[in-house]
mmCIF file of C-alpha atoms in Angstrom:
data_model
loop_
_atom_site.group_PDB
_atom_site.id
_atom_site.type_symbol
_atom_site.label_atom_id
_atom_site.label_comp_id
_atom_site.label_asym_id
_atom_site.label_seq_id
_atom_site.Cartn_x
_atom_site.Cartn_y
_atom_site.Cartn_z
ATOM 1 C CA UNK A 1 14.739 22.220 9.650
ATOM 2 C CA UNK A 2 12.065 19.895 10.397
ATOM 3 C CA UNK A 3 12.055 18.104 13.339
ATOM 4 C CA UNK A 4 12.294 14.555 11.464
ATOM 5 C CA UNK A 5 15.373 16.421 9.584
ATOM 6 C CA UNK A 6 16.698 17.492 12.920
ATOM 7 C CA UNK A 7 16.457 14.033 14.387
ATOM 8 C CA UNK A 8 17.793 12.424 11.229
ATOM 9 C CA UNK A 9 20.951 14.943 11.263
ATOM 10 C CA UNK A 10 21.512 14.015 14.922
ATOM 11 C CA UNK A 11 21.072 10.333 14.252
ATOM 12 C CA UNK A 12 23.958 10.132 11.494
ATOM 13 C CA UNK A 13 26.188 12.447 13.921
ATOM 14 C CA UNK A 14 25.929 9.891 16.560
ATOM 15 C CA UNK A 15 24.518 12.384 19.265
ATOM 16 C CA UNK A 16 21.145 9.960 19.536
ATOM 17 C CA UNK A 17 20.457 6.473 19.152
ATOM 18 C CA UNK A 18 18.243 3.818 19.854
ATOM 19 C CA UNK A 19 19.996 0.229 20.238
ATOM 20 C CA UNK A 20 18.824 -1.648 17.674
ATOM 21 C CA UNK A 21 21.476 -4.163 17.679
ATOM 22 C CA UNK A 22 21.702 -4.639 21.545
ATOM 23 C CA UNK A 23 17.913 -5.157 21.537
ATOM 24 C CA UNK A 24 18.209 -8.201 18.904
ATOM 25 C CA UNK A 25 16.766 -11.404 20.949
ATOM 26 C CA UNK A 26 13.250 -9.318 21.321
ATOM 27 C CA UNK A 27 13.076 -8.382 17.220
ATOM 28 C CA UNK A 28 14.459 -12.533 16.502
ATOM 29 C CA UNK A 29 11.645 -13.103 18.708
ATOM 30 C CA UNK A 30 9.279 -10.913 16.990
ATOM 31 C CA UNK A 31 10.445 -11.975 13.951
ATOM 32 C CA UNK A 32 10.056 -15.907 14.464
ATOM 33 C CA UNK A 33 6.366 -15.227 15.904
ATOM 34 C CA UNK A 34 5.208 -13.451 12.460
ATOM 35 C CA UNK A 35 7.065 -15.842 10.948
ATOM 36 C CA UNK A 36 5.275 -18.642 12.359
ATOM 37 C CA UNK A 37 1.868 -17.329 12.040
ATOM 38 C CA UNK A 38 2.338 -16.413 8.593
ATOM 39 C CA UNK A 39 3.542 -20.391 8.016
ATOM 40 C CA UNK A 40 0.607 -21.702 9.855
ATOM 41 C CA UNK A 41 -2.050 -19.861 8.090
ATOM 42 C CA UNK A 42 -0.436 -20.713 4.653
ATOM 43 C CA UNK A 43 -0.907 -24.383 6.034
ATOM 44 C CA UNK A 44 -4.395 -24.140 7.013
ATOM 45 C CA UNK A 45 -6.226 -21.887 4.878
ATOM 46 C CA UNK A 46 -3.808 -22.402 1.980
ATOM 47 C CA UNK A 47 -3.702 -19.593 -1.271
ATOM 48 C CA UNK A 48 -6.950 -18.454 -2.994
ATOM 49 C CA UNK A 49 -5.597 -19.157 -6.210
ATOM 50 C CA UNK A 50 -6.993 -17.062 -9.157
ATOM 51 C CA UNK A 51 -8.691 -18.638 -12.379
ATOM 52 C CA UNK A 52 -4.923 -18.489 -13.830
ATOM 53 C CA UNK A 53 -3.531 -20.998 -12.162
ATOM 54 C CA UNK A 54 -6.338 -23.394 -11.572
ATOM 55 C CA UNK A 55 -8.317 -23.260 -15.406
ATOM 56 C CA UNK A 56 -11.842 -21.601 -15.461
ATOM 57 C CA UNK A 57 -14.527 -19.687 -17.324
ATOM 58 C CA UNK A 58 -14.669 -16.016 -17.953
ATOM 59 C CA UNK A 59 -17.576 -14.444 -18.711
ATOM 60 C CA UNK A 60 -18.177 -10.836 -20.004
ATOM 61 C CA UNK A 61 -21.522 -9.740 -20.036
ATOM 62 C CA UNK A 62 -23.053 -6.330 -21.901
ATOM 63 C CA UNK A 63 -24.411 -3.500 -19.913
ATOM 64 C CA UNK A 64 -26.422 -4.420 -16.782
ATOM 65 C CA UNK A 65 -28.220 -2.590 -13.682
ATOM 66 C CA UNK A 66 -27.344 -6.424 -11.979
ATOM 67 C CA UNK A 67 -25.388 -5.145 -8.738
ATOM 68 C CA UNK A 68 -21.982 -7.375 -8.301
ATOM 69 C CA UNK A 69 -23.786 -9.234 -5.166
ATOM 70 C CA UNK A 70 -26.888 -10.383 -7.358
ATOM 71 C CA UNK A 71 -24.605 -11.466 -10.162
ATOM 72 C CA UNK A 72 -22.311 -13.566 -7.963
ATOM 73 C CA UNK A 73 -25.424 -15.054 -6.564
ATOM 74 C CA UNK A 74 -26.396 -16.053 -9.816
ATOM 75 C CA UNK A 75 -23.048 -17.290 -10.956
ATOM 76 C CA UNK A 76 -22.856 -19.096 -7.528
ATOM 77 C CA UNK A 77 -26.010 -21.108 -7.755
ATOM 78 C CA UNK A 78 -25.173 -21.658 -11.975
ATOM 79 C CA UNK A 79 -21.971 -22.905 -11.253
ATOM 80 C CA UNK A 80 -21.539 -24.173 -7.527
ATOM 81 C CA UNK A 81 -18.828 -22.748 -7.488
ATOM 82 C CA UNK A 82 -17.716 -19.169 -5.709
ATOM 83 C CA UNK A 83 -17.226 -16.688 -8.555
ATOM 84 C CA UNK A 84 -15.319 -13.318 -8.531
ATOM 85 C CA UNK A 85 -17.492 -10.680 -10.232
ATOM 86 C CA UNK A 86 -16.365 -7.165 -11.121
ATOM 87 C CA UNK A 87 -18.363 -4.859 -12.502
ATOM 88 C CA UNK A 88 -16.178 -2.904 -15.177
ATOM 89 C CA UNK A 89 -16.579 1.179 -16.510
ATOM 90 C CA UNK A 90 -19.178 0.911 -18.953
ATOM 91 C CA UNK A 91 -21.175 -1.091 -16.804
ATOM 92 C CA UNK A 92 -20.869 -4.679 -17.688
ATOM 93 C CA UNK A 93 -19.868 -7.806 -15.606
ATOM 94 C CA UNK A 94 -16.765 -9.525 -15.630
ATOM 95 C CA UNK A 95 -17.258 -12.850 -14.120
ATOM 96 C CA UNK A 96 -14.747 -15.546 -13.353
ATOM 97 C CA UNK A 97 -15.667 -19.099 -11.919
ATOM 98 C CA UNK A 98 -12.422 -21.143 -11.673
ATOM 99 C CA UNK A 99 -12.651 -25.468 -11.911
ATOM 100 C CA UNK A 100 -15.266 -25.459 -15.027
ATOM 101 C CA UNK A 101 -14.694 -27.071 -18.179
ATOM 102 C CA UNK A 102 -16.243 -26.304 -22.027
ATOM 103 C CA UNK A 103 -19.885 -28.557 -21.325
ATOM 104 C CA UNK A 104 -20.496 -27.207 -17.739
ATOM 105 C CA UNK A 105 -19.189 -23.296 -18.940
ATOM 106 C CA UNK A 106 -22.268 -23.617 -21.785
ATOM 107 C CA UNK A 107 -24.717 -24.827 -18.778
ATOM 108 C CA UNK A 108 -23.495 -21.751 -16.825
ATOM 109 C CA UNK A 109 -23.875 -19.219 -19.715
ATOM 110 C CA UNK A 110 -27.210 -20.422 -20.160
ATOM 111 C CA UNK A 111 -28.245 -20.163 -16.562
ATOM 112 C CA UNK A 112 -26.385 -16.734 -16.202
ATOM 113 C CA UNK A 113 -28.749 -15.498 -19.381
ATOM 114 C CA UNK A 114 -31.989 -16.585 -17.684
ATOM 115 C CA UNK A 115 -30.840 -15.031 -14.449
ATOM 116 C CA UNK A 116 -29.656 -11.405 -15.905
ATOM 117 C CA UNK A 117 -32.562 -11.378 -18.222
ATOM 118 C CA UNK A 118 -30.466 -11.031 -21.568
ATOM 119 C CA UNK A 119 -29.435 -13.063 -24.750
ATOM 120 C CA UNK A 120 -27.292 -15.822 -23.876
ATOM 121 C CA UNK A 121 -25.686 -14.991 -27.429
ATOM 122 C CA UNK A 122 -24.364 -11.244 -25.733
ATOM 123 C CA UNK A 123 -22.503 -12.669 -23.009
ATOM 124 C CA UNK A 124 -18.747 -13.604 -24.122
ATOM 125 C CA UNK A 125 -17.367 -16.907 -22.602
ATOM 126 C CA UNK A 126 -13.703 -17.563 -22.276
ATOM 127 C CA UNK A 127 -11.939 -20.623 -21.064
ATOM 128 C CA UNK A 128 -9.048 -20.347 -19.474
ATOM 129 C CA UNK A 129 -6.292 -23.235 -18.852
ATOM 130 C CA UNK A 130 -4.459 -24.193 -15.779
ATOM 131 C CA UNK A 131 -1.278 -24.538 -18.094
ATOM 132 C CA UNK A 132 -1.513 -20.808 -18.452
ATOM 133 C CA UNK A 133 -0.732 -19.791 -15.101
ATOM 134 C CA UNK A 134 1.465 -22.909 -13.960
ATOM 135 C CA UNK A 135 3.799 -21.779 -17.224
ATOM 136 C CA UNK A 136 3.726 -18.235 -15.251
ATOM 137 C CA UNK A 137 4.022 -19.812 -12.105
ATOM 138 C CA UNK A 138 7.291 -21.861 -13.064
ATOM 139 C CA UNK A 139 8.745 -19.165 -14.578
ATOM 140 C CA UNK A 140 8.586 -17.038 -11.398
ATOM 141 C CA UNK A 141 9.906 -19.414 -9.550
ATOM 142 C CA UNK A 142 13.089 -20.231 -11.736
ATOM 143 C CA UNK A 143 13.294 -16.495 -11.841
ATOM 144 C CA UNK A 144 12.918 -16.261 -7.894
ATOM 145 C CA UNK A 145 15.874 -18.856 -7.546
ATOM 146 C CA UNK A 146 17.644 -17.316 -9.975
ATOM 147 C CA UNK A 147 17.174 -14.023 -8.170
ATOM 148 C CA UNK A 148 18.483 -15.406 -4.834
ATOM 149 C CA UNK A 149 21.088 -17.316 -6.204
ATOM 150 C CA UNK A 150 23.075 -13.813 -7.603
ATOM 151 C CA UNK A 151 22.430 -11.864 -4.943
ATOM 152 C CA UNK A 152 23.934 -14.310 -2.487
ATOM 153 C CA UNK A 153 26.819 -14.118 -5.302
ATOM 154 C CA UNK A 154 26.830 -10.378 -5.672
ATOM 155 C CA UNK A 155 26.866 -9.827 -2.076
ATOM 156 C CA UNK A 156 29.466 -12.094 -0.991
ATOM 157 C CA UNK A 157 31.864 -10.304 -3.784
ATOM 158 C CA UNK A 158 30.968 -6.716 -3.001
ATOM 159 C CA UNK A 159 30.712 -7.337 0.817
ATOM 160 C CA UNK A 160 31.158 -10.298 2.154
ATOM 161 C CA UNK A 161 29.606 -14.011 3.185
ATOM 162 C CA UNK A 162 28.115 -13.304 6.343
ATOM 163 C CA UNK A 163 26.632 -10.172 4.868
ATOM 164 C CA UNK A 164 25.218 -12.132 1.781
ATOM 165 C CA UNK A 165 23.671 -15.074 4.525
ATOM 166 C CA UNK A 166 22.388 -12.425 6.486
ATOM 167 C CA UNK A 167 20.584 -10.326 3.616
ATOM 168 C CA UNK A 168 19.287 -14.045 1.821
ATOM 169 C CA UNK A 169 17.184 -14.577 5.494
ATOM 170 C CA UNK A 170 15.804 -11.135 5.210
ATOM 171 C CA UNK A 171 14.671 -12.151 1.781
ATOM 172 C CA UNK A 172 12.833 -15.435 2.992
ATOM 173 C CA UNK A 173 11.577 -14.096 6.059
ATOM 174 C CA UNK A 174 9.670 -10.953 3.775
ATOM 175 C CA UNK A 175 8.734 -13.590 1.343
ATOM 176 C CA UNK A 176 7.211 -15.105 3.933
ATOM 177 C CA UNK A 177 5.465 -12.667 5.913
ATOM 178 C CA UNK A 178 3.827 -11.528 2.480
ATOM 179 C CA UNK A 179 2.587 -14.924 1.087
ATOM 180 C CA UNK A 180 1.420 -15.717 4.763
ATOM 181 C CA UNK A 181 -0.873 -12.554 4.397
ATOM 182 C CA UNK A 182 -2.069 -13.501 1.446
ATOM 183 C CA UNK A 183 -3.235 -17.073 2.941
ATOM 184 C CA UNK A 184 -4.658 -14.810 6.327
ATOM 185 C CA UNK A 185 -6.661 -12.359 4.595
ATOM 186 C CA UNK A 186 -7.897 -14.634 1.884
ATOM 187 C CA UNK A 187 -6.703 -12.538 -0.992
ATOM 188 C CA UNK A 188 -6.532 -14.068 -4.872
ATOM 189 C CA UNK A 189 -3.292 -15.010 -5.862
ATOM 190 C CA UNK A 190 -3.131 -14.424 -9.850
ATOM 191 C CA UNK A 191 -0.196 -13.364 -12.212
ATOM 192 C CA UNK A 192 0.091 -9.643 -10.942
ATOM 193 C CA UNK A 193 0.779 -11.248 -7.101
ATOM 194 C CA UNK A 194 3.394 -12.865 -8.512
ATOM 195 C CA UNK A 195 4.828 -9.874 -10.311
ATOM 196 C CA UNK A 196 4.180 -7.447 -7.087
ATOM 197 C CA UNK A 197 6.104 -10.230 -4.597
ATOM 198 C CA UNK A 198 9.263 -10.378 -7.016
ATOM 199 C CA UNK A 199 9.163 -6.720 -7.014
ATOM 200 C CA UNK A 200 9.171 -6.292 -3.567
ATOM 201 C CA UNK A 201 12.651 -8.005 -3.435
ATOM 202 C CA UNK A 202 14.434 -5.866 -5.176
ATOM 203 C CA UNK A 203 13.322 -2.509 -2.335
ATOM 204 C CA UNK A 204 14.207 -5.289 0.408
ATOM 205 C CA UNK A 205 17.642 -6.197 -0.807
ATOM 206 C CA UNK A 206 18.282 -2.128 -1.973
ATOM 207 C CA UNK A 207 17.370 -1.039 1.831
ATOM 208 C CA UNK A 208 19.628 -3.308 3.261
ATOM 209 C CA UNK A 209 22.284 -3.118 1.089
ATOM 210 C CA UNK A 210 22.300 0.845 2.170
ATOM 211 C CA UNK A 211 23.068 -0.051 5.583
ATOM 212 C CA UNK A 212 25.656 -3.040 4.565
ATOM 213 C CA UNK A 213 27.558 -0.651 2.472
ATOM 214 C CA UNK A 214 27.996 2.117 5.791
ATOM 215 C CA UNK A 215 28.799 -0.765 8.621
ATOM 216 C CA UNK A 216 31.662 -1.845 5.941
ATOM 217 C CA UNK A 217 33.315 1.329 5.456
ATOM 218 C CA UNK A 218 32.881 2.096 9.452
ATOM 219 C CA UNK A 219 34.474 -1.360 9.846
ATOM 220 C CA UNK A 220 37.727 -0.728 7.749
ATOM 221 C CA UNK A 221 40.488 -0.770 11.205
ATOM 222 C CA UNK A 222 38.061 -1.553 13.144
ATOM 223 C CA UNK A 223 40.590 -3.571 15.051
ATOM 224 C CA UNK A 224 42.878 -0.988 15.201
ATOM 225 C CA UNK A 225 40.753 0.557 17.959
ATOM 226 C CA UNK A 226 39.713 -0.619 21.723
ATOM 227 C CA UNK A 227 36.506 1.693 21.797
ATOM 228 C CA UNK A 228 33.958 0.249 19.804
ATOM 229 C CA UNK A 229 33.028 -3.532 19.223
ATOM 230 C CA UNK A 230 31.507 -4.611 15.763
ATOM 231 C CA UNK A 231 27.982 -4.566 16.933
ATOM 232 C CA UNK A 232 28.357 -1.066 18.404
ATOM 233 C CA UNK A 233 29.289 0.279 14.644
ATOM 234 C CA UNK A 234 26.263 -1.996 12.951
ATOM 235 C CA UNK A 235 24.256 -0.106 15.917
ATOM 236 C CA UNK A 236 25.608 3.563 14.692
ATOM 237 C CA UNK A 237 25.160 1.971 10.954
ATOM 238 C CA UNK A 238 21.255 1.565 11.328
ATOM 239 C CA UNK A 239 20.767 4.727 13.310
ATOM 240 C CA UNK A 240 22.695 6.942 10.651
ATOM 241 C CA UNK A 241 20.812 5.567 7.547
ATOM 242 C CA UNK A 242 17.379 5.265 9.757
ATOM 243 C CA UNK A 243 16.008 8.327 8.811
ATOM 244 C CA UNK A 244 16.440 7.581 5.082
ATOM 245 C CA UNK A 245 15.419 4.396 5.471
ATOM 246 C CA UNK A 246 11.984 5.281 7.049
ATOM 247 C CA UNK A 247 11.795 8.509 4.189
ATOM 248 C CA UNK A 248 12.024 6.109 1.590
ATOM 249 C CA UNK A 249 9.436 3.491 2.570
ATOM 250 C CA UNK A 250 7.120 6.212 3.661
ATOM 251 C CA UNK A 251 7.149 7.182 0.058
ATOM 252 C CA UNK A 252 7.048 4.163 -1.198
ATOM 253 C CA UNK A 253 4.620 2.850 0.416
ATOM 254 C CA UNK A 254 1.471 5.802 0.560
ATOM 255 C CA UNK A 255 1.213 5.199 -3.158
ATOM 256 C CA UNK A 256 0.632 2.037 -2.783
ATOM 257 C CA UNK A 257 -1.593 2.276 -0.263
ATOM 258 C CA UNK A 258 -3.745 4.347 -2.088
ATOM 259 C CA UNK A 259 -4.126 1.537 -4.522
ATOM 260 C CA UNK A 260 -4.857 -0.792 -2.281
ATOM 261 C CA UNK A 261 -7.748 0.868 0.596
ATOM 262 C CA UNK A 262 -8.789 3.850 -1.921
ATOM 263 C CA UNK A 263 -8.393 1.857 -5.107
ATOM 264 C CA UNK A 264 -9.203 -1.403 -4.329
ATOM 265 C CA UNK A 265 -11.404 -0.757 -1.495
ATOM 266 C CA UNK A 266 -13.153 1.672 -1.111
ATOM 267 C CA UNK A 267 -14.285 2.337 -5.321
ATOM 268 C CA UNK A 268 -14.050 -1.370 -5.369
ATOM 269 C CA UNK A 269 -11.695 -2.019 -8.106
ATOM 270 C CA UNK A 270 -10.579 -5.538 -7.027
ATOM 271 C CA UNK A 271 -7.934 -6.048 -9.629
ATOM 272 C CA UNK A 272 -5.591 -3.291 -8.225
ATOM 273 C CA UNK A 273 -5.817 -5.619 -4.937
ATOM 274 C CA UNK A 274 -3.655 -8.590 -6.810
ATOM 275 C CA UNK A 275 -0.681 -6.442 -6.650
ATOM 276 C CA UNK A 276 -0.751 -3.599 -4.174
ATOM 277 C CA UNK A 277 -1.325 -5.770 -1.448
ATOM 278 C CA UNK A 278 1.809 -7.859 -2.094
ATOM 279 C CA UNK A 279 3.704 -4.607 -2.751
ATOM 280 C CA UNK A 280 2.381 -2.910 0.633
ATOM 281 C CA UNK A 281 3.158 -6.002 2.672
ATOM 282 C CA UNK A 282 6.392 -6.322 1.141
ATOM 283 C CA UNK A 283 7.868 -2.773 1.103
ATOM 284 C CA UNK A 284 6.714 -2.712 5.159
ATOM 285 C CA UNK A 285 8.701 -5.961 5.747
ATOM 286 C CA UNK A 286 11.495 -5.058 3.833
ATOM 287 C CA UNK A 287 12.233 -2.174 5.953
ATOM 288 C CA UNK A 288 11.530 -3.902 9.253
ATOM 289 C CA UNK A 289 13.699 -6.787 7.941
ATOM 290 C CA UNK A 290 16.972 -4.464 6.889
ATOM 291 C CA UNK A 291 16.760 -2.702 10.404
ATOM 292 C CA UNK A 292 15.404 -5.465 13.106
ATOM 293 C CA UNK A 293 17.042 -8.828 10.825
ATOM 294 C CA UNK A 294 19.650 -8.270 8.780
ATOM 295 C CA UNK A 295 22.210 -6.157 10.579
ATOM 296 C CA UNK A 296 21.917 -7.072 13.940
ATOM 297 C CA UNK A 297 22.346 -10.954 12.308
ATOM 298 C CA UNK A 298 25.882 -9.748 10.709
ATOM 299 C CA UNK A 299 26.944 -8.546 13.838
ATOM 300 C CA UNK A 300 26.089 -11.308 15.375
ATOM 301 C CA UNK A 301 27.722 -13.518 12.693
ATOM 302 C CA UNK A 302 30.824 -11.064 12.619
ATOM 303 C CA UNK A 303 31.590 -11.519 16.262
ATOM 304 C CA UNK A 304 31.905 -15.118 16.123
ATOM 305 C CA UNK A 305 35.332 -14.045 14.541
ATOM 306 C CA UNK A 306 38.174 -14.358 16.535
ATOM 307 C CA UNK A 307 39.900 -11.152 16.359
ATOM 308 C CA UNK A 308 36.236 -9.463 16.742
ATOM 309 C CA UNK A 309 35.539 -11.908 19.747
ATOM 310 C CA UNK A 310 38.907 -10.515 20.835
ATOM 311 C CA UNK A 311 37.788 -7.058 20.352
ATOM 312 C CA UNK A 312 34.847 -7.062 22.242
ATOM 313 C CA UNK A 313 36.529 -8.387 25.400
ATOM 314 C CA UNK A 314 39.232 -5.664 25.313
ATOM 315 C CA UNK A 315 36.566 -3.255 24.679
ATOM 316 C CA UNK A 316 34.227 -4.487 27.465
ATOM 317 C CA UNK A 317 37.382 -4.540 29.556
ATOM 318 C CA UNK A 318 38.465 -1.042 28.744
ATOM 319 C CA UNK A 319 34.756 0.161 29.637
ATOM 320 C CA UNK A 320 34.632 -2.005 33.017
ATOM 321 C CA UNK A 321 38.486 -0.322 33.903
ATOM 322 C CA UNK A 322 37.016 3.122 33.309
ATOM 323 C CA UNK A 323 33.470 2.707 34.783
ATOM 324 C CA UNK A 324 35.607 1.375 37.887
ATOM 325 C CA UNK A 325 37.947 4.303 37.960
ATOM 326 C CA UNK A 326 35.214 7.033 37.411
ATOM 327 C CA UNK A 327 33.229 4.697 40.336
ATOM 328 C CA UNK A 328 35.882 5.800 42.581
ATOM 329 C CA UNK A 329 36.780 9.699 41.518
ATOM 330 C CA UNK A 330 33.329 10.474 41.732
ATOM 331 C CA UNK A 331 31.845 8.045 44.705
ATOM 332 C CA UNK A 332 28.853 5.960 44.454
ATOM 333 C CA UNK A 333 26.140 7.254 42.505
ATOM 334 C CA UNK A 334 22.764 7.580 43.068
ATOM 335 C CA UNK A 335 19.823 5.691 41.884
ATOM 336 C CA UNK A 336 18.295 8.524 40.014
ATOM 337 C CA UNK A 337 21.605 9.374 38.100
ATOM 338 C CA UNK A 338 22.580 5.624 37.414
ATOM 339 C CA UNK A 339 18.830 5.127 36.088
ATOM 340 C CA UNK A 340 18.763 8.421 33.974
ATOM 341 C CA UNK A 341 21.588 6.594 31.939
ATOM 342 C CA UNK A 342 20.779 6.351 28.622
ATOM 343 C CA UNK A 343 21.005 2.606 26.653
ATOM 344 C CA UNK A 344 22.871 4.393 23.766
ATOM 345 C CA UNK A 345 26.228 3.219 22.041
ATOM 346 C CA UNK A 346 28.019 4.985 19.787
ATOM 347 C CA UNK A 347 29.600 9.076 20.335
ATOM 348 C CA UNK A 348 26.650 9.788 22.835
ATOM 349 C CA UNK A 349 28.268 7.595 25.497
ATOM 350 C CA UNK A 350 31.712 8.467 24.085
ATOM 351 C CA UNK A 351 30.537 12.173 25.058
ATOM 352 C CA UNK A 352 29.332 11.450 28.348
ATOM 353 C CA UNK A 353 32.176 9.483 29.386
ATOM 354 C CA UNK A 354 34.717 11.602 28.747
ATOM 355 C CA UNK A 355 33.102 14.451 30.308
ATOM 356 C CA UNK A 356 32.956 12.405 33.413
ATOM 357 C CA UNK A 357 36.275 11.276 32.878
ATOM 358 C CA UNK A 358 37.975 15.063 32.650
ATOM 359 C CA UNK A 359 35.733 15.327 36.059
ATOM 360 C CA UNK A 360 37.595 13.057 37.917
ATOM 361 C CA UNK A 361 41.563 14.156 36.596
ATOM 362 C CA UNK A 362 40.895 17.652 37.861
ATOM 363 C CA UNK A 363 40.182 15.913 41.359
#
């Protein structure tokens, strides 16, 4: 067995885990410093939005030895505008110069013709009108409220409020974080952004839904008990589906990240950027945000109960009773030992205190 398998097998058995939920305040604060960067970019640089949303000229030219830095030189000083040139597979030049209307895309053609050397009648101009993409853009967001709006429904059925609250943040906050990027790094935002971001949501919600669905049938009786409080189960809960969770963005993501720094980067292909960045940004998000967001918030909600605020002071209690009688069967301890303690809930300390605690009866 691999060690990764190893580790996972130990991770759902409760003998390791790492205290995800106890840790909380530093990933909120993690969280909410991403966050704000991503907002203040997206105020001050704003989105490079492509030709579809803001109207433009297209032009296709035939086959040229023009490299793509010449031609958006040309199309540059033609238009005074920036232009986005790609040079397609049987060597011609797709060029696209957003803000230009019919009279000034004529001027441009002309000035493109002189500057490539070739008949102005063999380059192809298309217009393109803002109403295009602000239809598309409309639509996605109807379709993005839409989106929210059942899954806070679904959730709060199949789980419960808290739950759906609690997965709708992780939403926003991967939202976010991805259009933020796309303001940072300076990427175009065009129709297959839009289609990459809304599919992003979908792996977001389905990663934390895994982990929802465990805590809730580990939470059944869970005040039946005086071991374990709510957030110690929604710690075991991440650390048993952690392994799967980091398989399946893994695989998720190294396609995608072959479109976007082999693809798109490195042989140049600058269309495949539109949605694999989006899609890479998002999938990475939606796994932080299901592990370091969404759980630890439910607990957090959860515990604001009364019968689970209850719960936690019988269990802290119970664990302050024991530590004191174990204190006193086995006399003080020493720095070493009390620092080699591990910061572990779930069976691990279970194991370790009762081993201690079958020490002290046979004294």
């Amino acid at each position: 067995m691999s060690k990764l398998g190893d580790l996972g097998a130990r991770l759902h058995r409760g003998e390791v885990g790492y205290d995800f939920v106890g840790n909380r305040k530093i990933w909120y604060g993690v969280s909410i410093l991403i966050t704000i960067i991503a907002i203040v970019g997206l105020a001050v640089r704003g989105l490079n939005m492509g030709i579809e949303f803001q109207g433009g000229a297209v032009f296709t030219t035939p086959k040229t030895s023009v490299s793509v830095s010449q031609a958006e030189e040309y199309a540059r000083e033609a238009s005074g505008h920036q232009a986005v040139v790609q040079k397609l597979g049987n060597d011609t030049l797709r060029i696209q110069i957003s803000g230009v209307d019919t009279g000034k895309s004529d001027e441009i053609k002309q000035s493109l013709a002189e500057e490539l050397k070739m008949d102005p009648e063999r380059i192809n101009a298309d217009l393109v009108g803002p109403s295009w993409g602000d239809q598309i853009a409309n639509k996605a967001w109807q379709g993005l409220g839409i989106f929210m709006v059942l899954v806070v429904i679904y959730l709060a059925i199949a789980f419960e409020w808290r739950m759906a609250v609690a997965a709708f943040v992780a939403l926003v906050h991967d939202i976010t974080i991805t259009v933020g990027i796309y303001a940072l790094v300076g990427f175009e935002v065009t129709p297959g952004t839009v289609i990459g971001l809304l599919t992003i949501l979908g792996y977001s919600l389905y990663d934390t839904v895994v982990v929802f669905d465990s805590l809730k049938e580990q939470t059944k009786d869970i005040t039946k008990q005086n071991r374990w409080t709510y957030s110690d189960i929604a710690n075991r809960s991440i650390n048993s589906t952690l392994v799967r969770s980091i398989n399946t963005t893994v695989v998720a993501l190294l396609p995608v990240a072959g479109l976007l720094f082999i693809g798109g980067g490195v042989l140049g292909a600058g269309m495949l950027n539109d949605i694999s960045l989006s899609l890479f940004v998002g999938l990475a998000a939606g796994a932080y945000s299901s592990i370091f967001i969404a759980t630890p918030l439910v607990a957090d909600l959860k515990e604001r109960e009364p019968q689970l605020k209850a719960l936690k002071k019988r269990v802290l209690a119970k664990r302050a009773q024991t530590e004191h009688v174990e204190l006193a069967a086995d006399g003080p301890l020493d720095d070493e030992a009390e620092d080699a303690t591990p910061a572990v809930v779930g069976p691990r300390a279970q194991s370790g205190a009762r081993s201690r605690g079958r020490g002290g009866k046979r004294r």
